PDB file of C-alpha atoms and ligand atoms in Angstrom:
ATOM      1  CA  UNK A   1      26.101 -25.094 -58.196  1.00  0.00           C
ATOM      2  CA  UNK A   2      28.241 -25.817 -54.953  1.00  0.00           C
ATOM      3  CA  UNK A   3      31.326 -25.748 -56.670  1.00  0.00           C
ATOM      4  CA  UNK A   4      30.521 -22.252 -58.179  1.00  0.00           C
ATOM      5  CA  UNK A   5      29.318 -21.220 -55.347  1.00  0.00           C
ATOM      6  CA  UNK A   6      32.297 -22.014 -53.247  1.00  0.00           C
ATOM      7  CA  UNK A   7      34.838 -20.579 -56.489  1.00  0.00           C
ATOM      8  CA  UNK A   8      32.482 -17.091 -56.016  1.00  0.00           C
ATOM      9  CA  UNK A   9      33.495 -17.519 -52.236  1.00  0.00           C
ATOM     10  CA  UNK A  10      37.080 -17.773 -52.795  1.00  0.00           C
ATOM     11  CA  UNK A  11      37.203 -15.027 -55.216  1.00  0.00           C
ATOM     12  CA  UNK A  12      35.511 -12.810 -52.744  1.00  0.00           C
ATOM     13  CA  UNK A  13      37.668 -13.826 -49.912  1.00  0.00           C
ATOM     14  CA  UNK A  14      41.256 -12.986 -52.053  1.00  0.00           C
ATOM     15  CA  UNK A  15      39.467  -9.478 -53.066  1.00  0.00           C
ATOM     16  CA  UNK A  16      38.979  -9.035 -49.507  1.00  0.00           C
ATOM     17  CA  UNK A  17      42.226  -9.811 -48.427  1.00  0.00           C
ATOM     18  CA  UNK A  18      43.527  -7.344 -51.431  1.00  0.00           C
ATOM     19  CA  UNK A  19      41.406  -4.720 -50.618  1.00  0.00           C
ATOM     20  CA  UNK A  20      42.683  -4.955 -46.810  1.00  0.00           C
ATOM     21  CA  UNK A  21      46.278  -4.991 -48.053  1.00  0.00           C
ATOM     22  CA  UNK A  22      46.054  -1.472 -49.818  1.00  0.00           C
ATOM     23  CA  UNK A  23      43.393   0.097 -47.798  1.00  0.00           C
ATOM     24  CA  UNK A  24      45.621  -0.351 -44.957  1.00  0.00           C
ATOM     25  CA  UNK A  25      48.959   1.083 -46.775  1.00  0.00           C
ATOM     26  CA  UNK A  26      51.085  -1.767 -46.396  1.00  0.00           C
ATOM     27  CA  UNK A  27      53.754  -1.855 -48.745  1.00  0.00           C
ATOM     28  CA  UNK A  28      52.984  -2.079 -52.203  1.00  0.00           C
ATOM     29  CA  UNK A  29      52.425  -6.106 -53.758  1.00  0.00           C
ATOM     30  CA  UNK A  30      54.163  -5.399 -56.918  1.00  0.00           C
ATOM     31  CA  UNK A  31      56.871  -3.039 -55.907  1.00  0.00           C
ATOM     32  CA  UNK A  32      58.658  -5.092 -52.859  1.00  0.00           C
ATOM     33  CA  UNK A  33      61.330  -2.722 -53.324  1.00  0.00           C
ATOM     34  CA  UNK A  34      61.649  -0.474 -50.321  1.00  0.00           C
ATOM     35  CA  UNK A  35      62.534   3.619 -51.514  1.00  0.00           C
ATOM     36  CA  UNK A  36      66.072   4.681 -50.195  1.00  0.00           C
ATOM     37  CA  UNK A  37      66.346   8.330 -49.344  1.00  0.00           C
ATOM     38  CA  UNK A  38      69.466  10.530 -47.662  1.00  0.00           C
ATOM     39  CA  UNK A  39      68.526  13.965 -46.014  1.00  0.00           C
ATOM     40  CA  UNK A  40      71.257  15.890 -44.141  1.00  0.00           C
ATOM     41  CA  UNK A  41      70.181  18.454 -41.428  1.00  0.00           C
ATOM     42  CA  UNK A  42      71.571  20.324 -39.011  1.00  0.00           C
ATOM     43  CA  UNK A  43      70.364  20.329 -35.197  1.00  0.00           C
ATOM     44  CA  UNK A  44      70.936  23.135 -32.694  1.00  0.00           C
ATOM     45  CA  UNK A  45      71.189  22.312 -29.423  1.00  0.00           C
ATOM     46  CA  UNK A  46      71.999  25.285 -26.694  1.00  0.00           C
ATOM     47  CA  UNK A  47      72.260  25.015 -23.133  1.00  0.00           C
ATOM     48  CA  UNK A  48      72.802  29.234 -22.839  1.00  0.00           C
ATOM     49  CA  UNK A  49      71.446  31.967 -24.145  1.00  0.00           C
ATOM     50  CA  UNK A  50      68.142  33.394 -25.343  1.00  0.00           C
ATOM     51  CA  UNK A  51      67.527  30.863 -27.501  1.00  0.00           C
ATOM     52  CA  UNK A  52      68.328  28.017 -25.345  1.00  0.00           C
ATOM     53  CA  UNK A  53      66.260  24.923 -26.589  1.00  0.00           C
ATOM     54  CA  UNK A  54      68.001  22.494 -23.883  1.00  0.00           C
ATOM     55  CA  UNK A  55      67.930  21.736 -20.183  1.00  0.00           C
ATOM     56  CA  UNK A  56      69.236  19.793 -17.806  1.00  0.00           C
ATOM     57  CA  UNK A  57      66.421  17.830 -15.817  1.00  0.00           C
ATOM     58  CA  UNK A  58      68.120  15.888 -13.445  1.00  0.00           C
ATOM     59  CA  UNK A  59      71.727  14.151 -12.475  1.00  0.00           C
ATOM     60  CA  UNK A  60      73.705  13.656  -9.517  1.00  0.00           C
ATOM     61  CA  UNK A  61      73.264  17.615  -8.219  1.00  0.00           C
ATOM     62  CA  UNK A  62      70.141  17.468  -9.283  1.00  0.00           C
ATOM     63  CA  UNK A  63      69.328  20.224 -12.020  1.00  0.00           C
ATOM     64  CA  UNK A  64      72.600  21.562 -11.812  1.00  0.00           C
ATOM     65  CA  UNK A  65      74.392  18.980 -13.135  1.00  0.00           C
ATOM     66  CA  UNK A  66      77.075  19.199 -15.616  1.00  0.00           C
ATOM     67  CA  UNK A  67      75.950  17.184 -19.483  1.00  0.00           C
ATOM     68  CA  UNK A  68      79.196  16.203 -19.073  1.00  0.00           C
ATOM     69  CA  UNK A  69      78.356  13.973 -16.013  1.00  0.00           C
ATOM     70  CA  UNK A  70      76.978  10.543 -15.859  1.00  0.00           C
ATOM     71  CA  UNK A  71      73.760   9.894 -15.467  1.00  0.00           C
ATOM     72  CA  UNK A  72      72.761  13.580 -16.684  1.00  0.00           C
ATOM     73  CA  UNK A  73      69.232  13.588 -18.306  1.00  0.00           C
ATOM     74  CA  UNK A  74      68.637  16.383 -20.725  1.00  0.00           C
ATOM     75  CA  UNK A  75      65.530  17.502 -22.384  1.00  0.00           C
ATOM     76  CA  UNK A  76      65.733  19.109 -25.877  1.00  0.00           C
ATOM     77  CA  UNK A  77      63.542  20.731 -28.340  1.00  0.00           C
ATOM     78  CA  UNK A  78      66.154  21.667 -30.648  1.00  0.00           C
ATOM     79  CA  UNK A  79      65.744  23.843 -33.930  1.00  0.00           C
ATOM     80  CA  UNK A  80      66.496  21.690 -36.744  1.00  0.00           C
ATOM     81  CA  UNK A  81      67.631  23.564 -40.213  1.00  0.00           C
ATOM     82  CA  UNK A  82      68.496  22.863 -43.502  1.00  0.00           C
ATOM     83  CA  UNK A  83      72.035  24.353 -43.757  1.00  0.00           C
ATOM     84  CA  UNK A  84      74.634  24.956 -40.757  1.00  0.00           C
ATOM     85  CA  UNK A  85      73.614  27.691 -39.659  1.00  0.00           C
ATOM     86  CA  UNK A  86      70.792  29.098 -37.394  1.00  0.00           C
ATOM     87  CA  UNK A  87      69.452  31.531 -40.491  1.00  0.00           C
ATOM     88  CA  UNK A  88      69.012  29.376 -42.961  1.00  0.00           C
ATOM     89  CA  UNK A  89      65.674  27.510 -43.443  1.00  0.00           C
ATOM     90  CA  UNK A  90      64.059  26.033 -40.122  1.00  0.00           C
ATOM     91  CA  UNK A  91      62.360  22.755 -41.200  1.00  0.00           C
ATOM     92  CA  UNK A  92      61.516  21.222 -37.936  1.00  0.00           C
ATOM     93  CA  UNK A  93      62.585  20.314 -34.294  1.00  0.00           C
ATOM     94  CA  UNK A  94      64.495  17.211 -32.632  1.00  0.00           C
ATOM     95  CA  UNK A  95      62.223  16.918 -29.791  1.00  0.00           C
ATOM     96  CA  UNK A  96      63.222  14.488 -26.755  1.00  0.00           C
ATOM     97  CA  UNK A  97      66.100  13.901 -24.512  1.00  0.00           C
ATOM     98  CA  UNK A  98      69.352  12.270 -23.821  1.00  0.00           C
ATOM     99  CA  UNK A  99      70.645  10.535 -20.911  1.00  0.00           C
ATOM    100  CA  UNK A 100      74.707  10.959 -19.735  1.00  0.00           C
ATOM    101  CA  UNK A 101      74.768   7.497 -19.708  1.00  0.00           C
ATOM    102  CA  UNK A 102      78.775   5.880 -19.907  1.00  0.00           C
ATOM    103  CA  UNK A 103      80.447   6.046 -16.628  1.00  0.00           C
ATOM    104  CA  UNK A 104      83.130   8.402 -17.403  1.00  0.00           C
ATOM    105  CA  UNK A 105      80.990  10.804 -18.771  1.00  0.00           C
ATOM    106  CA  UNK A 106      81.764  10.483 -22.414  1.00  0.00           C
ATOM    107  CA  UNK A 107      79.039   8.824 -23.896  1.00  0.00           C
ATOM    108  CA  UNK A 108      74.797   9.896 -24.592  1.00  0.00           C
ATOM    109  CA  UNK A 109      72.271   7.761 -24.982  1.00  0.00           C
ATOM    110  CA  UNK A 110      69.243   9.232 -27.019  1.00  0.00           C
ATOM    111  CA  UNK A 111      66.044   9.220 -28.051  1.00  0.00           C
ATOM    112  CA  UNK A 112      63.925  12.244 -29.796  1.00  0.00           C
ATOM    113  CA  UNK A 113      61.529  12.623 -32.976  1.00  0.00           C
ATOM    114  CA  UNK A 114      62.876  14.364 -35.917  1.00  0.00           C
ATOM    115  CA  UNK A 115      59.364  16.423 -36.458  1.00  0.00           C
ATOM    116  CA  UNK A 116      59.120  17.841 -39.901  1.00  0.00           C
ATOM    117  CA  UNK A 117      57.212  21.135 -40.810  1.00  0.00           C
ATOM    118  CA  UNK A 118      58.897  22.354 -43.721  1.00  0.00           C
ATOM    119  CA  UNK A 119      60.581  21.211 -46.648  1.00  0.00           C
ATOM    120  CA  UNK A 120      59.529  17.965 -48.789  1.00  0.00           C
ATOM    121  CA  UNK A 121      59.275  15.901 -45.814  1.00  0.00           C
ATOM    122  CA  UNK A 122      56.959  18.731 -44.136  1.00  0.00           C
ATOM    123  CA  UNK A 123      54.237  16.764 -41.212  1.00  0.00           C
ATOM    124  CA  UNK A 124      56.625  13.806 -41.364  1.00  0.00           C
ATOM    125  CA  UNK A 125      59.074  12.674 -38.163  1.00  0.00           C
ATOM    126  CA  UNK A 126      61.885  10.089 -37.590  1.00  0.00           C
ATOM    127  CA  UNK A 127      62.898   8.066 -34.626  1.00  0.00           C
ATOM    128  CA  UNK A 128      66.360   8.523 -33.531  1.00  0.00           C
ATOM    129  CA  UNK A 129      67.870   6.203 -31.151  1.00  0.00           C
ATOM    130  CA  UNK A 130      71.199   5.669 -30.272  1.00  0.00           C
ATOM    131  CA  UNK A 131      74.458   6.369 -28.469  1.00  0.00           C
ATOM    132  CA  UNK A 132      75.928   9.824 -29.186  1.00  0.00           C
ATOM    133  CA  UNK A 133      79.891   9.260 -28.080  1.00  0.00           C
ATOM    134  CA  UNK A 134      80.849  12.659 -28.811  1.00  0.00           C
ATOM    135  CA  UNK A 135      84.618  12.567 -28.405  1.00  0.00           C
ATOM    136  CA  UNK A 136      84.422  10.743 -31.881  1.00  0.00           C
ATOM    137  CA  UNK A 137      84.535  12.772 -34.886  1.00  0.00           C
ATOM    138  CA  UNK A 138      82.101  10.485 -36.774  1.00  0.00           C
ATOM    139  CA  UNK A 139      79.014   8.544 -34.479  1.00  0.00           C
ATOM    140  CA  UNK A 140      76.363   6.301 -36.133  1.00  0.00           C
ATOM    141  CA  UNK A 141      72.936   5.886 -34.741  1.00  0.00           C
ATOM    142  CA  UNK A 142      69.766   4.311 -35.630  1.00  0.00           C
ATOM    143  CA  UNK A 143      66.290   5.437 -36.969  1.00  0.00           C
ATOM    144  CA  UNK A 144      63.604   2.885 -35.353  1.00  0.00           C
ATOM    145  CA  UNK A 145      60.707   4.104 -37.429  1.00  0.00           C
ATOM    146  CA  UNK A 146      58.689   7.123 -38.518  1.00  0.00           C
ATOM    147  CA  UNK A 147      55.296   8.818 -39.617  1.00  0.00           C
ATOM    148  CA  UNK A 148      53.899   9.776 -42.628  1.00  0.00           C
ATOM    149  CA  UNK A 149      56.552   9.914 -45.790  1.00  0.00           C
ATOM    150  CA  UNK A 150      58.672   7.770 -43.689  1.00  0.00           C
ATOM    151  CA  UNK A 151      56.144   4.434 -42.585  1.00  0.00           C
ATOM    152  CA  UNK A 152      57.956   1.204 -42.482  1.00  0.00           C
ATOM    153  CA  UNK A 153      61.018   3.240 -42.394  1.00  0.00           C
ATOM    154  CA  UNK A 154      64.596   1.569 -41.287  1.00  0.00           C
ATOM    155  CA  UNK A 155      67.722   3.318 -41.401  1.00  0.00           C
ATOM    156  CA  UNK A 156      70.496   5.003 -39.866  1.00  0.00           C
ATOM    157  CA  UNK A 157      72.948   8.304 -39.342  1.00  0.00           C
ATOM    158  CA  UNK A 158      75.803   9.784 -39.144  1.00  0.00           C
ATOM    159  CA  UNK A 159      76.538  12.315 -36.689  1.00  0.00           C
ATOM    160  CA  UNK A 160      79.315  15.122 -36.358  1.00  0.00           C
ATOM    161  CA  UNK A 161      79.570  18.292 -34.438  1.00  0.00           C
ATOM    162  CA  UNK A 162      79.771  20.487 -36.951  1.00  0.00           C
ATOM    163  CA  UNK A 163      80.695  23.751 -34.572  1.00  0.00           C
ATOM    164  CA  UNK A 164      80.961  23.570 -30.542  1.00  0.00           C
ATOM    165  CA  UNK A 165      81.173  26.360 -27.967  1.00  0.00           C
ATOM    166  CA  UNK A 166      82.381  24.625 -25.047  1.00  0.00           C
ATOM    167  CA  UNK A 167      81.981  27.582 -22.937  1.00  0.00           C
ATOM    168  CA  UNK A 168      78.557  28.532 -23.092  1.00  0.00           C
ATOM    169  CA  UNK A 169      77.661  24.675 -24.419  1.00  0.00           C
ATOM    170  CA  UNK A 170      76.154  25.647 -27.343  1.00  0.00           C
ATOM    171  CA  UNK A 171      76.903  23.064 -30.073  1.00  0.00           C
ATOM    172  CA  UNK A 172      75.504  22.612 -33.728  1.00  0.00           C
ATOM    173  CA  UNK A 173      75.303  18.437 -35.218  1.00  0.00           C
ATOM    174  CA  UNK A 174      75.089  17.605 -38.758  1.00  0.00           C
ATOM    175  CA  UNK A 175      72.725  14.754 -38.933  1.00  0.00           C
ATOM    176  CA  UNK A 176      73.272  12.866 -42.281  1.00  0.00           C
ATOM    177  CA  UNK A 177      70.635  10.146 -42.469  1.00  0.00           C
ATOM    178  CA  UNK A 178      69.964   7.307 -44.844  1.00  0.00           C
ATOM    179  CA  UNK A 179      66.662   5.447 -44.712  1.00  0.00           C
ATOM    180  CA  UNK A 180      65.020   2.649 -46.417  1.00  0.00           C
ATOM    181  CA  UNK A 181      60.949   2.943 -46.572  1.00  0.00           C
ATOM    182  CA  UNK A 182      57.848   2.300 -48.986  1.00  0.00           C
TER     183      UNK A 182
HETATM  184  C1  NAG B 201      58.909   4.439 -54.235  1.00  0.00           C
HETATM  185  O1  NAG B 201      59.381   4.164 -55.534  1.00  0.00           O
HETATM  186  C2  NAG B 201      58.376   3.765 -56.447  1.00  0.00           C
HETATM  187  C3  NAG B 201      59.021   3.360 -57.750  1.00  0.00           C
HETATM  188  O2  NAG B 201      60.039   4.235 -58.120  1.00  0.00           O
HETATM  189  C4  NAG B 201      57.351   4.905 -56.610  1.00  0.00           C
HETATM  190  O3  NAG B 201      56.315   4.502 -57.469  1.00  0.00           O
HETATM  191  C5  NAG B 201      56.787   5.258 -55.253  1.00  0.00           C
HETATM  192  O4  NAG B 201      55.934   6.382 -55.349  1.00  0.00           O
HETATM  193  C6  NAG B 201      57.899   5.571 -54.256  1.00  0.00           C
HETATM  194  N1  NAG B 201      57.336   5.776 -52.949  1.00  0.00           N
HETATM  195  C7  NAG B 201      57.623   6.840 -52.219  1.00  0.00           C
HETATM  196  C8  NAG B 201      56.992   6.867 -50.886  1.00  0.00           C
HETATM  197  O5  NAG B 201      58.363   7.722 -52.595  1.00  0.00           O
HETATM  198  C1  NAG B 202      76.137  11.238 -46.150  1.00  0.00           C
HETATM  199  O1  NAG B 202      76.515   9.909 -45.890  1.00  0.00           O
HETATM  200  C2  NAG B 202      76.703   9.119 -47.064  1.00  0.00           C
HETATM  201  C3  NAG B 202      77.042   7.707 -46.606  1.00  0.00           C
HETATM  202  O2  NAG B 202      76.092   7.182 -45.751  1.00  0.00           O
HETATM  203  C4  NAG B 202      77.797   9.735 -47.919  1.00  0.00           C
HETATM  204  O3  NAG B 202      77.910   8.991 -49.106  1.00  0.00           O
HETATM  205  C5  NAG B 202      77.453  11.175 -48.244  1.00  0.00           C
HETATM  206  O4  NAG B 202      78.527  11.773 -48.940  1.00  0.00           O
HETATM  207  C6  NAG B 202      77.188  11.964 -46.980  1.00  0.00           C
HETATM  208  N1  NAG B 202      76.731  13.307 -47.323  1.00  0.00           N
HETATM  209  C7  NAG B 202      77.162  14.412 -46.708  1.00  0.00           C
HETATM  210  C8  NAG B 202      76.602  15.716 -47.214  1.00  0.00           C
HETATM  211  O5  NAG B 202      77.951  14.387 -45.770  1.00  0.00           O
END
């Protein structure tokens, strides 16, 4: 009877544990394999104009310092699209900022969500954090985590400027991202 009884107990207590396991959405027991996917999208980010989706915060002169000056902070809500260029299909923002943040001026730190409303990844977002050094044609960066279709995710991303008006600093980044996830 006690030996049943504790076998019943231990069969309860693994069910539990199961039922915790799923019902929580941890990664699948029996498929350990994490999901790789690549998505390439294109961010806008404009200092000028009507559509300006980027400002400068604080620096040296205060607001009216130059993103080309260290210790610049910039605060973006950037339109993110599917193809290059503004027209084509808007599928979310890169929301957060980036700090001026190597000495001679040449070098971002950032940090913003990749918040998805359209497309197949539509009420999902990324973490992107990394340096940006722009004077290089290709820059990698990281992806900390993300919500939704991307839990558990790890990863990373390659960044180029795809087009740049110096002048009125309006520039337009191909983000091409590869991510592991569940
Ligand atoms: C990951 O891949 C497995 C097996 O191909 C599939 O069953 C599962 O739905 C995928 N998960 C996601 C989030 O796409
Ligand atoms: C994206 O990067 C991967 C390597 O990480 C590369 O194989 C692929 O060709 C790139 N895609 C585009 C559209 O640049």
């Amino acid at each position: 009877m006690a030996v049943s009884g504790l076998l019943t107990f231990t069969n309860f207590l693994l069910l539990s544990i199961l039922a915790l396991y799923f019902s929580n959405g941890f990664p699948n027991l029996f498929n350990p394999q994490p999901n790789q996917t690549n998505l390439v999208v294109y961010v806008h980010d404009y200092f000028t104009g009507e559509d300006a989706s980027a400002i400068t915060v604080g620096g040296r002169k205060g607001p009216e310092s130059s993103v080309l000056e260290f210790g610049t902070v910039i605060v973006v809500d950037d339109p993110v699209t599917e193809g290059p260029k503004i027209e084509s299909r808007e599928i979310g923002r890169a929301q957060g900022m980036y700090i001026n943040s190597q000495s001679d001026g040449k070098g971002l730190y950032m940090v913003f969500s990749l918040i998805f409303s359209g497309g197949e990844f539509g009420g999902s977002s990324l973490e992107i954090q990394g340096s940006d050094l722009f004077t290089m044609k290709e820059r990698e960066f990281g992806v900390v985590s993300g919500t939704g279709f991307f839990r558990f995710v790890k990863g990373f991303g390659i960044m180029q400027t795809e087009s740049m008006d110096l002048v009125n600093l309006r520039a337009v980044i191909k983000l091409n991202i590869t991510v592991k996830h569940y």
